[in-house]
PDB file of C-alpha atoms in Angstrom:
ATOM      1  CA  MET A   8       3.525 -16.854  -4.475  1.00  0.00           C
ATOM      2  CA  ASP A   9       2.205 -16.422  -7.932  1.00  0.00           C
ATOM      3  CA  ASP A  10      -0.240 -18.387  -6.372  1.00  0.00           C
ATOM      4  CA  HIS A  11      -2.941 -15.018  -5.222  1.00  0.00           C
ATOM      5  CA  HIS A  12      -5.815 -14.031  -4.957  1.00  0.00           C
ATOM      6  CA  HIS A  13      -7.955 -10.682  -6.998  1.00  0.00           C
ATOM      7  CA  THR A  14      -5.044  -8.190  -7.814  1.00  0.00           C
ATOM      8  CA  GLU A  15      -5.276  -4.784  -8.800  1.00  0.00           C
ATOM      9  CA  THR A  16      -3.024  -2.674 -10.894  1.00  0.00           C
ATOM     10  CA  ALA A  17      -1.658   0.758  -9.940  1.00  0.00           C
ATOM     11  CA  THR A  18      -0.166   2.601 -12.462  1.00  0.00           C
ATOM     12  CA  LEU A  19       2.876   5.328 -11.541  1.00  0.00           C
ATOM     13  CA  ALA A  20       5.488   7.002 -13.399  1.00  0.00           C
ATOM     14  CA  MET A  21       8.301   9.051 -11.071  1.00  0.00           C
ATOM     15  CA  GLY A  22      11.618   9.391 -12.713  1.00  0.00           C
ATOM     16  CA  CYS A  23      13.810   7.218 -14.476  1.00  0.00           C
ATOM     17  CA  PHE A  24      11.405   3.322 -14.302  1.00  0.00           C
ATOM     18  CA  TRP A  25      14.416   1.392 -12.753  1.00  0.00           C
ATOM     19  CA  GLY A  26      14.529   2.025  -9.025  1.00  0.00           C
ATOM     20  CA  PRO A  27      10.854   2.704  -9.058  1.00  0.00           C
ATOM     21  CA  GLU A  28      10.102  -0.701 -10.003  1.00  0.00           C
ATOM     22  CA  ALA A  29      12.889  -2.100  -7.063  1.00  0.00           C
ATOM     23  CA  LEU A  30      11.282   0.471  -4.337  1.00  0.00           C
ATOM     24  CA  PHE A  31       7.899  -0.886  -5.177  1.00  0.00           C
ATOM     25  CA  GLY A  32       9.316  -4.649  -5.970  1.00  0.00           C
ATOM     26  CA  ALA A  33      10.049  -4.831  -2.742  1.00  0.00           C
ATOM     27  CA  LEU A  34       6.709  -4.476  -0.681  1.00  0.00           C
ATOM     28  CA  PRO A  35       5.057  -6.733   0.523  1.00  0.00           C
ATOM     29  CA  GLY A  36       1.290  -7.072  -1.103  1.00  0.00           C
ATOM     30  CA  VAL A  37       2.556  -6.052  -4.467  1.00  0.00           C
ATOM     31  CA  VAL A  38       2.226  -9.702  -6.772  1.00  0.00           C
ATOM     32  CA  SER A  39       4.439  -8.340 -10.393  1.00  0.00           C
ATOM     33  CA  THR A  40       6.132  -5.134 -11.115  1.00  0.00           C
ATOM     34  CA  ARG A  41       6.696  -4.145 -14.872  1.00  0.00           C
ATOM     35  CA  THR A  42       8.590  -1.331 -16.026  1.00  0.00           C
ATOM     36  CA  GLY A  43       7.370   0.322 -20.104  1.00  0.00           C
ATOM     37  CA  TYR A  44       5.930   3.747 -21.635  1.00  0.00           C
ATOM     38  CA  ALA A  45       2.259   5.542 -20.533  1.00  0.00           C
ATOM     39  CA  GLY A  46       0.733   8.508 -21.007  1.00  0.00           C
ATOM     40  CA  GLY A  47       1.382   8.973 -24.358  1.00  0.00           C
ATOM     41  CA  THR A  48       0.191   8.734 -28.214  1.00  0.00           C
ATOM     42  CA  ALA A  49       2.975   7.481 -30.260  1.00  0.00           C
ATOM     43  CA  SER A  50       2.332   4.239 -30.877  1.00  0.00           C
ATOM     44  CA  GLU A  51       4.967   1.387 -30.987  1.00  0.00           C
ATOM     45  CA  PRO A  52       7.596   2.458 -28.535  1.00  0.00           C
ATOM     46  CA  THR A  53      10.449   2.051 -27.596  1.00  0.00           C
ATOM     47  CA  TYR A  54      13.117   3.226 -25.028  1.00  0.00           C
ATOM     48  CA  ARG A  55      15.339   4.571 -27.775  1.00  0.00           C
ATOM     49  CA  HIS A  56      11.715   6.549 -29.318  1.00  0.00           C
ATOM     50  CA  MET A  57       8.933   7.776 -26.589  1.00  0.00           C
ATOM     51  CA  GLY A  58       7.992   9.880 -27.909  1.00  0.00           C
ATOM     52  CA  ASP A  59       6.092  11.138 -26.446  1.00  0.00           C
ATOM     53  CA  HIS A  60       5.371   9.019 -23.229  1.00  0.00           C
ATOM     54  CA  THR A  61       6.373   8.566 -19.951  1.00  0.00           C
ATOM     55  CA  GLU A  62       8.894   6.164 -18.194  1.00  0.00           C
ATOM     56  CA  THR A  63       5.731   3.589 -16.820  1.00  0.00           C
ATOM     57  CA  VAL A  64       5.942   1.439 -13.291  1.00  0.00           C
ATOM     58  CA  GLU A  65       2.932  -0.997 -13.507  1.00  0.00           C
ATOM     59  CA  VAL A  66       3.146  -2.756  -9.443  1.00  0.00           C
ATOM     60  CA  ASP A  67      -0.019  -5.251  -9.601  1.00  0.00           C
ATOM     61  CA  PHE A  68      -0.805  -5.992  -5.851  1.00  0.00           C
ATOM     62  CA  ASP A  69      -3.295  -7.913  -3.592  1.00  0.00           C
ATOM     63  CA  PRO A  70      -5.481  -5.038  -1.874  1.00  0.00           C
ATOM     64  CA  ALA A  71      -6.017  -7.621   0.836  1.00  0.00           C
ATOM     65  CA  VAL A  72      -2.295  -7.087   2.281  1.00  0.00           C
ATOM     66  CA  LEU A  73      -1.224  -3.649   0.383  1.00  0.00           C
ATOM     67  CA  ALA A  74      -4.275  -0.271   0.446  1.00  0.00           C
ATOM     68  CA  TYR A  75      -3.617   1.542  -3.212  1.00  0.00           C
ATOM     69  CA  ASP A  76      -3.707   4.587  -1.121  1.00  0.00           C
ATOM     70  CA  ASP A  77      -0.991   3.481   0.805  1.00  0.00           C
ATOM     71  CA  ILE A  78       1.150   2.095  -2.761  1.00  0.00           C
ATOM     72  CA  LEU A  79       0.374   6.804  -3.140  1.00  0.00           C
ATOM     73  CA  ARG A  80       2.051   7.986  -0.330  1.00  0.00           C
ATOM     74  CA  VAL A  81       4.768   5.978  -1.579  1.00  0.00           C
ATOM     75  CA  PHE A  82       4.707   6.904  -4.199  1.00  0.00           C
ATOM     76  CA  TRP A  83       4.929  11.032  -2.760  1.00  0.00           C
ATOM     77  CA  ASN A  84       7.408   9.714  -0.285  1.00  0.00           C
ATOM     78  CA  GLY A  85       9.490   8.744  -2.650  1.00  0.00           C
ATOM     79  CA  HIS A  86       9.939  11.012  -4.661  1.00  0.00           C
ATOM     80  CA  ARG A  87       9.791  14.961  -5.667  1.00  0.00           C
ATOM     81  CA  PRO A  88       7.577  15.376  -8.395  1.00  0.00           C
ATOM     82  CA  GLU A  89       8.449  18.933  -9.720  1.00  0.00           C
ATOM     83  CA  ASN A  90      12.529  17.926  -9.294  1.00  0.00           C
ATOM     84  CA  ILE A  91      12.536  13.580 -11.511  1.00  0.00           C
ATOM     85  CA  ASN A  92      11.931  15.806 -14.626  1.00  0.00           C
ATOM     86  CA  GLY A  93      14.982  18.137 -16.133  1.00  0.00           C
ATOM     87  CA  TYR A  94      15.629  18.492 -19.291  1.00  0.00           C
ATOM     88  CA  LYS A  95      14.500  14.922 -20.419  1.00  0.00           C
ATOM     89  CA  GLY A  96      10.645  16.532 -21.819  1.00  0.00           C
ATOM     90  CA  ARG A  97       7.688  14.039 -20.822  1.00  0.00           C
ATOM     91  CA  GLN A  98      10.653  11.307 -20.446  1.00  0.00           C
ATOM     92  CA  TYR A  99      11.201  11.529 -16.178  1.00  0.00           C
ATOM     93  CA  GLN A 100       7.227  12.668 -16.329  1.00  0.00           C
ATOM     94  CA  SER A 101       5.169  12.891 -12.329  1.00  0.00           C
ATOM     95  CA  MET A 102       1.957  10.960 -13.877  1.00  0.00           C
ATOM     96  CA  LEU A 103      -0.308   8.684 -12.390  1.00  0.00           C
ATOM     97  CA  LEU A 104      -3.070   7.174 -14.994  1.00  0.00           C
ATOM     98  CA  TYR A 105      -6.277   5.537 -12.769  1.00  0.00           C
ATOM     99  CA  ARG A 106      -7.795   2.445 -13.930  1.00  0.00           C
ATOM    100  CA  SER A 107     -11.393   2.735 -11.662  1.00  0.00           C
ATOM    101  CA  PRO A 108     -13.101   5.503 -10.326  1.00  0.00           C
ATOM    102  CA  GLU A 109     -12.420   3.664  -6.557  1.00  0.00           C
ATOM    103  CA  GLN A 110      -8.027   4.587  -7.573  1.00  0.00           C
ATOM    104  CA  LYS A 111      -8.880   8.175  -8.426  1.00  0.00           C
ATOM    105  CA  ASP A 112     -11.392   8.928  -5.396  1.00  0.00           C
ATOM    106  CA  ALA A 113      -7.882   7.109  -3.627  1.00  0.00           C
ATOM    107  CA  ILE A 114      -6.492   9.710  -5.240  1.00  0.00           C
ATOM    108  CA  GLU A 115      -8.041  12.909  -4.335  1.00  0.00           C
ATOM    109  CA  ARG A 116      -8.827  11.235  -0.593  1.00  0.00           C
ATOM    110  CA  VAL A 117      -4.351  10.576  -0.533  1.00  0.00           C
ATOM    111  CA  LEU A 118      -4.158  14.231  -1.761  1.00  0.00           C
ATOM    112  CA  GLU A 119      -6.253  15.347   0.562  1.00  0.00           C
ATOM    113  CA  GLU A 120      -3.721  14.259   3.566  1.00  0.00           C
ATOM    114  CA  ARG A 121      -0.885  15.943   2.576  1.00  0.00           C
ATOM    115  CA  ARG A 122      -3.232  19.211   2.362  1.00  0.00           C
ATOM    116  CA  VAL A 123      -4.343  19.242   6.287  1.00  0.00           C
ATOM    117  CA  SER A 124      -0.124  18.493   6.965  1.00  0.00           C
ATOM    118  CA  GLY A 125       1.354  21.057   5.196  1.00  0.00           C
ATOM    119  CA  LYS A 126       2.275  19.074   2.179  1.00  0.00           C
ATOM    120  CA  GLY A 127       0.911  21.239  -0.188  1.00  0.00           C
ATOM    121  CA  GLU A 128       0.356  20.814  -4.349  1.00  0.00           C
ATOM    122  CA  PRO A 129       2.658  18.009  -6.632  1.00  0.00           C
ATOM    123  CA  ALA A 130       3.480  18.482  -9.896  1.00  0.00           C
ATOM    124  CA  THR A 131       2.064  15.423 -10.226  1.00  0.00           C
ATOM    125  CA  GLU A 132      -0.079  14.433 -13.966  1.00  0.00           C
ATOM    126  CA  ILE A 133      -2.998  12.807 -13.124  1.00  0.00           C
ATOM    127  CA  ARG A 134      -5.657  11.207 -15.445  1.00  0.00           C
ATOM    128  CA  PRO A 135      -7.511   8.088 -16.325  1.00  0.00           C
ATOM    129  CA  PHE A 136      -4.775   5.714 -17.600  1.00  0.00           C
ATOM    130  CA  SER A 137      -5.266   4.791 -21.331  1.00  0.00           C
ATOM    131  CA  VAL A 138      -2.747   2.546 -22.743  1.00  0.00           C
ATOM    132  CA  PHE A 139       0.450   0.488 -21.224  1.00  0.00           C
ATOM    133  CA  TYR A 140       3.241  -0.828 -23.384  1.00  0.00           C
ATOM    134  CA  ALA A 141       6.582  -2.435 -21.758  1.00  0.00           C
ATOM    135  CA  ALA A 142       9.877  -1.949 -21.922  1.00  0.00           C
ATOM    136  CA  GLU A 143      12.250  -3.667 -23.261  1.00  0.00           C
ATOM    137  CA  GLU A 144      13.433  -6.753 -21.135  1.00  0.00           C
ATOM    138  CA  ARG A 145      17.164  -5.404 -20.452  1.00  0.00           C
ATOM    139  CA  HIS A 146      14.740  -3.272 -18.802  1.00  0.00           C
ATOM    140  CA  GLN A 147      13.145  -5.476 -16.548  1.00  0.00           C
ATOM    141  CA  LYS A 148      14.341  -5.921 -13.066  1.00  0.00           C
ATOM    142  CA  TYR A 149      17.096  -3.707 -13.718  1.00  0.00           C
ATOM    143  CA  TYR A 150      18.999  -3.820 -10.654  1.00  0.00           C
ATOM    144  CA  LEU A 151      18.516  -7.439 -10.504  1.00  0.00           C
ATOM    145  CA  LYS A 152      20.161  -8.471 -13.677  1.00  0.00           C
ATOM    146  CA  ARG A 153      23.004  -6.608 -12.433  1.00  0.00           C
ATOM    147  CA  TYR A 154      23.860  -9.488 -10.469  1.00  0.00           C
ATOM    148  CA  PRO A 155      24.406 -12.199 -12.995  1.00  0.00           C
ATOM    149  CA  HIS A 156      24.479 -15.343 -10.933  1.00  0.00           C
ATOM    150  CA  ALA A 157      21.397 -13.901  -8.850  1.00  0.00           C
ATOM    151  CA  VAL A 158      19.719 -14.879 -13.003  1.00  0.00           C
ATOM    152  CA  GLU A 159      21.283 -18.060 -12.856  1.00  0.00           C
ATOM    153  CA  ARG A 160      19.885 -19.536  -9.831  1.00  0.00           C
ATOM    154  CA  LEU A 161      16.161 -17.871 -10.839  1.00  0.00           C
ATOM    155  CA  LEU A 162      16.539 -19.362 -13.727  1.00  0.00           C
ATOM    156  CA  THR A 163      16.596 -23.831 -11.896  1.00  0.00           C
ATOM    157  CA  LEU A 164      12.823 -22.078 -10.502  1.00  0.00           C
ATOM    158  CA  TYR A 165      11.791 -20.358 -13.440  1.00  0.00           C
ATOM    159  CA  GLY A 166      11.774 -21.003 -17.722  1.00  0.00           C
ATOM    160  CA  SER A 167      12.610 -18.238 -19.450  1.00  0.00           C
ATOM    161  CA  ILE A 168      13.296 -14.526 -17.901  1.00  0.00           C
ATOM    162  CA  ALA A 169      10.134 -13.473 -19.173  1.00  0.00           C
ATOM    163  CA  GLU A 170       8.683 -16.030 -16.729  1.00  0.00           C
ATOM    164  CA  MET A 171      11.573 -15.123 -13.869  1.00  0.00           C
ATOM    165  CA  ASP A 172      10.600 -11.060 -14.500  1.00  0.00           C
ATOM    166  CA  ARG A 173       6.984 -11.995 -13.630  1.00  0.00           C
ATOM    167  CA  SER A 174       6.934 -13.379 -11.000  1.00  0.00           C
ATOM    168  CA  THR A 175       7.244 -11.851  -7.521  1.00  0.00           C
ATOM    169  CA  LEU A 176      10.847 -12.803  -5.956  1.00  0.00           C
ATOM    170  CA  ALA A 177      12.168 -11.324  -8.573  1.00  0.00           C
ATOM    171  CA  ALA A 178      10.267  -8.293  -7.862  1.00  0.00           C
ATOM    172  CA  ARG A 179      11.412  -8.702  -4.469  1.00  0.00           C
ATOM    173  CA  LEU A 180      15.173  -9.762  -5.073  1.00  0.00           C
ATOM    174  CA  ASN A 181      14.676  -6.045  -7.642  1.00  0.00           C
ATOM    175  CA  GLY A 182      14.372  -4.543  -4.499  1.00  0.00           C
ATOM    176  CA  LEU A 183      16.523  -6.607  -2.672  1.00  0.00           C
ATOM    177  CA  ALA A 184      19.048  -6.131  -4.825  1.00  0.00           C
ATOM    178  CA  LYS A 185      18.710  -1.566  -4.868  1.00  0.00           C
ATOM    179  CA  GLY A 186      18.831  -1.718  -1.605  1.00  0.00           C
ATOM    180  CA  TYR A 187      15.118  -1.580  -0.372  1.00  0.00           C
ATOM    181  CA  ALA A 188      15.157  -5.059   1.170  1.00  0.00           C
ATOM    182  CA  ASN A 189      17.587  -7.480   2.895  1.00  0.00           C
ATOM    183  CA  ARG A 190      18.121 -10.656   2.392  1.00  0.00           C
ATOM    184  CA  SER A 191      16.173 -12.245   5.685  1.00  0.00           C
ATOM    185  CA  GLY A 192      12.978 -10.838   5.027  1.00  0.00           C
ATOM    186  CA  VAL A 193      12.268 -11.799   1.887  1.00  0.00           C
ATOM    187  CA  LEU A 194      12.982 -15.560   3.044  1.00  0.00           C
ATOM    188  CA  GLU A 195      10.759 -13.726   6.576  1.00  0.00           C
ATOM    189  CA  GLU A 196       8.060 -13.528   3.846  1.00  0.00           C
ATOM    190  CA  ILE A 197       8.334 -16.613   1.227  1.00  0.00           C
ATOM    191  CA  SER A 198       8.284 -18.725   4.378  1.00  0.00           C
ATOM    192  CA  ARG A 199       4.650 -17.204   4.882  1.00  0.00           C
ATOM    193  CA  TRP A 200       3.686 -17.452   1.246  1.00  0.00           C
ATOM    194  CA  PRO A 201       0.306 -19.829   0.261  1.00  0.00           C
ATOM    195  CA  LEU A 202       2.562 -22.560  -1.148  1.00  0.00           C
ATOM    196  CA  PRO A 203       3.270 -26.071  -0.661  1.00  0.00           C
ATOM    197  CA  GLU A 204       5.793 -26.512   2.029  1.00  0.00           C
ATOM    198  CA  GLU A 205       8.146 -28.245  -0.199  1.00  0.00           C
ATOM    199  CA  GLU A 206       8.493 -25.162  -2.506  1.00  0.00           C
ATOM    200  CA  ARG A 207       8.828 -22.521  -0.190  1.00  0.00           C
ATOM    201  CA  GLU A 208      12.005 -24.130   0.858  1.00  0.00           C
ATOM    202  CA  ARG A 209      13.051 -24.786  -3.432  1.00  0.00           C
ATOM    203  CA  ILE A 210      12.689 -20.605  -3.598  1.00  0.00           C
ATOM    204  CA  ALA A 211      14.681 -19.801  -0.622  1.00  0.00           C
ATOM    205  CA  ALA A 212      17.430 -22.761  -0.998  1.00  0.00           C
ATOM    206  CA  CYS A 213      17.812 -20.807  -4.498  1.00  0.00           C
ATOM    207  CA  VAL A 214      17.515 -17.403  -2.587  1.00  0.00           C
ATOM    208  CA  GLY A 215      19.994 -17.796  -0.009  1.00  0.00           C
ATOM    209  CA  SER A 216      22.176 -19.226  -2.243  1.00  0.00           C
ATOM    210  CA  ILE A 217      22.667 -16.467  -4.684  1.00  0.00           C
ATOM    211  CA  ARG A 218      26.345 -14.278  -4.431  1.00  0.00           C
ATOM    212  CA  TRP A 219      25.465 -10.972  -4.046  1.00  0.00           C
TER     213      TRP A 219
END
């Protein structure tokens, strides 16, 4: 579906980044996802040397299909901010990094919605976005890559692992591999992607051939 319209990016952290990448990747309206490190000051962080950064996920989404407000609802319903960090310093911080005044307003709006419904104030760090460092390839689409046959089949559609990782299809199948989506739902969505029919059929056949 990588023929998409205007997209926006949500940058968020809610514990180990593997699960949130799969959670958001399963949502129709999400165009692509990637894991990485953000929120700190250390330069060129890595998984082994994260410094003061946090495991973070970036979600590119089509606001005509999926509102940022709804991403925020999935975010807060998907974790308990006060419970995720344990002994990990800033590695598992709950965090929202807003990229525009509109995103900041949306965060306030959804926070107020939560207050009114009695959910209280989440222990989430909220501040402006500054920089995001992509994580190493092995941390992208982590659950999908636990199925070597799925990767093998997808590489018949994409020229490289990096190209696969950037695709909408890999985002959905990573969600499927974690149990946040099912194959029939993914296939039904593919049938509506704005692509030539022949290409949609090729993608659907590839998905149908994967042994999970």
